[in-house]
Coordinates of N, CA, C and O in Angstrom, one line a residue:
T1 N 0.9 -1.4 0.1 CA -0.4 0.3 -0.2 C 0.9 1.3 0.2 O 2.3 1.0 1.3
D2 N 1.0 2.0 -1.4 CA 1.7 3.6 -0.7 C 0.6 4.6 -0.8 O -0.7 4.6 -1.3
I3 N 0.4 5.4 0.1 CA -0.3 6.3 1.3 C 0.0 7.4 0.3 O 1.6 8.2 0.8
R4 N -0.4 8.2 -0.3 CA 0.0 10.0 -1.0 C -1.2 11.0 0.4 O -2.6 10.6 0.2
T5 N -0.3 11.8 0.3 CA -1.0 13.0 0.9 C -1.1 14.2 -0.4 O -0.1 14.3 -0.9
R6 N -2.1 15.6 -0.5 CA -1.8 16.4 -1.1 C -1.0 17.6 -0.7 O 0.1 17.7 -1.7
R7 N -0.3 17.1 0.7 CA 1.0 17.9 1.2 C 2.4 18.0 0.6 O 2.9 18.5 0.3
W8 N 2.1 16.5 -0.4 CA 3.6 15.8 -0.7 C 3.3 15.2 -1.9 O 4.4 15.2 -2.3
V9 N 2.2 15.1 -2.9 CA 2.2 15.0 -3.4 C 2.0 15.7 -5.0 O 0.5 16.3 -4.7
W10 N 2.7 16.6 -5.6 CA 1.8 17.2 -7.4 C 0.8 17.1 -7.7 O 1.7 16.0 -8.1
R11 N 0.7 17.7 -7.9 CA -0.8 17.6 -8.7 C -0.5 16.8 -10.1 O -1.5 16.0 -10.6
Q12 N 0.6 17.4 -10.5 CA 1.2 16.8 -12.3 C 2.3 15.5 -11.8 O 2.9 15.3 -13.2
S13 N 2.0 15.2 -10.8 CA 3.3 14.1 -10.7 C 2.6 12.8 -10.8 O 2.2 12.0 -11.4
R14 N 4.1 12.3 -11.5 CA 3.6 10.4 -12.2 C 3.1 10.0 -10.7 O 2.1 9.0 -10.2
T15 N 3.3 9.8 -9.1 CA 3.4 9.4 -8.3 C 2.3 9.5 -8.3 O 1.5 8.7 -6.9
G16 N 1.4 11.3 -8.0 CA 0.1 11.5 -8.2 C -1.2 10.4 -8.7 O -2.6 10.6 -8.5
L17 N -0.4 9.9 -9.8 CA -1.7 9.0 -11.2 C -2.1 8.6 -10.7 O -1.7 7.5 -10.0
V18 N -3.7 8.3 -10.8 CA -4.4 7.7 -11.1 C -4.7 7.0 -11.9 O -5.3 7.3 -12.9
G19 N -4.4 5.4 -11.9 CA -4.5 4.4 -12.9 C -6.0 3.1 -12.9 O -6.8 3.7 -12.3
P20 N -5.6 2.6 -14.4 CA -6.9 1.9 -14.4 C -7.3 0.8 -13.1 O -8.1 0.2 -13.0
E21 N -5.6 0.3 -12.6 CA -5.7 -0.3 -11.6 C -5.9 -0.1 -10.2 O -5.7 -0.8 -9.4
A22 N -6.2 1.2 -9.8 CA -6.3 1.6 -8.6 C -7.9 0.6 -8.4 O -9.4 1.5 -9.3
T23 N -7.6 0.7 -7.1 CA -9.0 0.4 -6.3 C -9.4 1.0 -4.9 O -10.5 1.0 -4.7
D24 N -8.5 2.0 -4.6 CA -9.3 2.3 -3.2 C -8.4 3.6 -3.7 O -7.4 4.3 -3.4
I25 N -9.7 4.4 -3.4 CA -9.4 6.1 -4.0 C -9.7 7.1 -2.4 O -11.3 6.4 -2.3
F26 N -8.8 7.5 -1.9 CA -9.6 8.3 -0.6 C -9.4 10.3 -1.0 O -8.5 10.7 -1.3
F27 N -10.1 10.3 -1.1 CA -10.8 12.1 -1.2 C -11.2 13.1 -0.6 O -12.3 12.6 0.2
P28 N -10.5 13.8 -0.2 CA -10.0 14.5 1.3 C -11.5 16.0 0.8 O -11.2 16.4 -0.1
I29 N -12.3 15.8 0.9 CA -12.9 17.9 0.9 C -12.7 18.5 2.4 O -13.2 17.8 2.9
D30 N -12.1 19.7 2.2 CA -12.0 20.0 4.2 C -12.4 21.2 3.8 O -13.5 21.8 2.6
G31 N -13.3 21.9 5.7 CA -14.9 22.6 5.2 C -14.5 22.9 7.2 O -13.5 22.5 7.6
F32 N -15.3 23.8 7.1 CA -15.5 24.3 8.2 C -16.5 24.1 8.8 O -18.0 24.8 8.3
A33 N -17.5 23.0 10.3 CA -18.5 22.6 10.6 C -19.4 23.6 10.5 O -20.9 24.0 10.4
E34 N -18.8 24.4 11.3 CA -19.7 26.1 11.9 C -20.3 27.1 10.3 O -21.3 27.4 9.9
Q35 N -19.6 26.9 9.3 CA -19.4 27.9 7.9 C -19.4 27.1 6.6 O -20.6 27.4 5.9
T36 N -19.0 25.6 6.9 CA -19.3 25.3 5.6 C -19.2 23.6 5.3 O -19.8 23.2 4.4
L37 N -20.5 24.1 6.3 CA -21.3 22.3 6.6 C -22.0 21.5 5.2 O -21.5 20.7 4.5
E38 N -22.7 23.0 4.8 CA -24.1 22.6 3.5 C -22.6 21.7 2.5 O -23.5 20.7 1.4
A39 N -22.0 23.4 1.9 CA -20.8 22.8 0.9 C -19.7 21.7 0.8 O -20.1 21.2 -0.4
V40 N -19.6 21.5 2.1 CA -18.6 20.6 2.3 C -19.6 19.0 1.9 O -19.0 18.5 0.8
E41 N -20.6 19.3 2.0 CA -21.7 17.9 2.0 C -22.8 18.1 0.7 O -22.4 17.0 0.2
A42 N -22.2 18.9 -0.7 CA -23.0 19.2 -1.3 C -22.1 18.5 -2.7 O -22.1 17.7 -3.2
A43 N -20.4 19.2 -1.8 CA -19.7 18.4 -2.8 C -19.1 17.4 -2.5 O -19.1 16.3 -4.1
R44 N -19.4 16.5 -1.2 CA -19.1 14.8 -1.7 C -20.0 13.9 -1.7 O -19.7 13.2 -3.0
N45 N -21.2 14.6 -1.9 CA -22.3 13.5 -2.5 C -22.5 13.9 -3.7 O -22.6 13.4 -4.5
F46 N -22.0 15.3 -4.8 CA -21.6 15.2 -6.3 C -20.5 14.8 -6.4 O -20.7 13.6 -7.4
L47 N -19.1 14.4 -6.1 CA -18.4 13.6 -5.5 C -19.0 12.0 -5.8 O -18.6 11.2 -6.4
A48 N -19.5 11.3 -4.9 CA -20.0 10.1 -4.9 C -20.8 9.8 -5.9 O -20.4 8.6 -6.9
T49 N -21.7 10.4 -5.9 CA -22.6 10.2 -7.2 C -22.5 10.6 -8.8 O -22.0 9.3 -9.5
T50 N -21.0 11.6 -8.6 CA -20.4 11.4 -10.3 C -19.6 10.5 -10.3 O -19.3 9.6 -11.4
C51 N -18.7 9.4 -9.3 CA -18.5 8.2 -9.7 C -18.9 7.4 -9.6 O -18.2 6.3 -10.5
E52 N -19.8 7.1 -9.2 CA -21.0 5.7 -9.2 C -21.3 5.6 -10.5 O -21.0 4.8 -11.1
E53 N -22.1 6.7 -11.0 CA -22.4 7.1 -12.7 C -21.6 7.4 -13.9 O -21.7 6.2 -14.8
Q54 N -20.3 7.9 -12.9 CA -19.2 8.3 -14.7 C -18.1 6.7 -14.9 O -18.1 6.0 -15.7
L55 N -17.9 6.3 -13.9 CA -17.5 5.7 -13.2 C -17.4 4.5 -12.7 O -17.0 3.3 -12.5
G56 N -18.6 3.8 -12.4 CA -19.6 2.9 -11.8 C -18.5 2.0 -10.7 O -18.3 0.6 -10.2
A57 N -18.3 3.2 -9.8 CA -17.7 2.9 -8.6 C -18.5 2.6 -7.6 O -19.7 3.4 -7.3
A58 N -18.9 1.4 -6.6 CA -18.9 1.7 -5.2 C -17.7 2.7 -4.2 O -16.9 2.8 -4.4
V59 N -18.8 3.7 -3.8 CA -19.1 4.6 -3.2 C -19.2 4.3 -1.8 O -20.2 4.3 -1.5
T60 N -18.4 4.7 -0.4 CA -18.6 4.9 1.0 C -18.1 5.8 1.2 O -16.8 6.6 0.6
T61 N -19.0 7.5 1.8 CA -19.1 8.3 2.3 C -18.4 8.2 3.8 O -18.8 7.1 4.3
A62 N -18.0 9.1 4.3 CA -17.8 9.7 5.9 C -17.5 10.4 6.0 O -16.9 12.0 5.0
M63 N -17.7 11.3 7.4 CA -16.9 12.8 7.8 C -15.8 12.5 8.8 O -16.9 11.7 9.7
V64 N -15.2 13.0 9.0 CA -14.6 12.8 10.4 C -14.5 14.3 10.4 O -14.6 15.3 10.0
S65 N -14.4 14.3 12.3 CA -14.1 16.0 12.5 C -13.7 16.0 14.1 O -12.9 14.5 14.3
A66 N -13.1 16.6 14.5 CA -12.6 16.6 16.2 C -13.6 15.5 16.7 O -12.4 14.6 17.8
A67 N -14.8 15.7 16.9 CA -16.1 14.8 17.7 C -15.4 13.2 17.2 O -15.9 12.1 17.6
Q68 N -15.2 12.9 16.0 CA -15.1 11.5 15.5 C -14.0 11.8 14.3 O -13.8 12.1 13.0
P69 N -13.1 11.6 14.8 CA -11.1 12.1 14.5 C -10.9 10.2 13.5 O -10.1 10.9 12.0
A70 N -11.6 10.0 13.6 CA -11.2 8.6 11.9 C -12.9 7.8 11.6 O -13.8 7.5 12.8
F71 N -12.5 6.4 11.1 CA -14.0 5.9 10.4 C -12.6 5.2 9.9 O -11.8 4.6 9.4
T72 N -14.3 3.3 10.0 CA -13.7 2.7 9.3 C -15.0 2.3 7.4 O -15.8 2.4 7.9
G73 N -13.8 2.7 6.7 CA -15.0 1.8 5.0 C -14.5 0.1 4.5 O -13.7 -0.6 5.0

């Protein structure tokens, strides 16, 4: 398993490339619960629906926060 974070992977690098062999992809969407929760949820739902409809992906969504710092998927 190779874990990559946006902080350490240049978005146009070969290291950050997602190819047809990829099976598990994590898309972080950042926001602030008090100010942008609705926008974050809308972005999450749009991304999930698009991945399902356009790629035939099986999608799992979750939210993490200070109160819920982890999820299992």
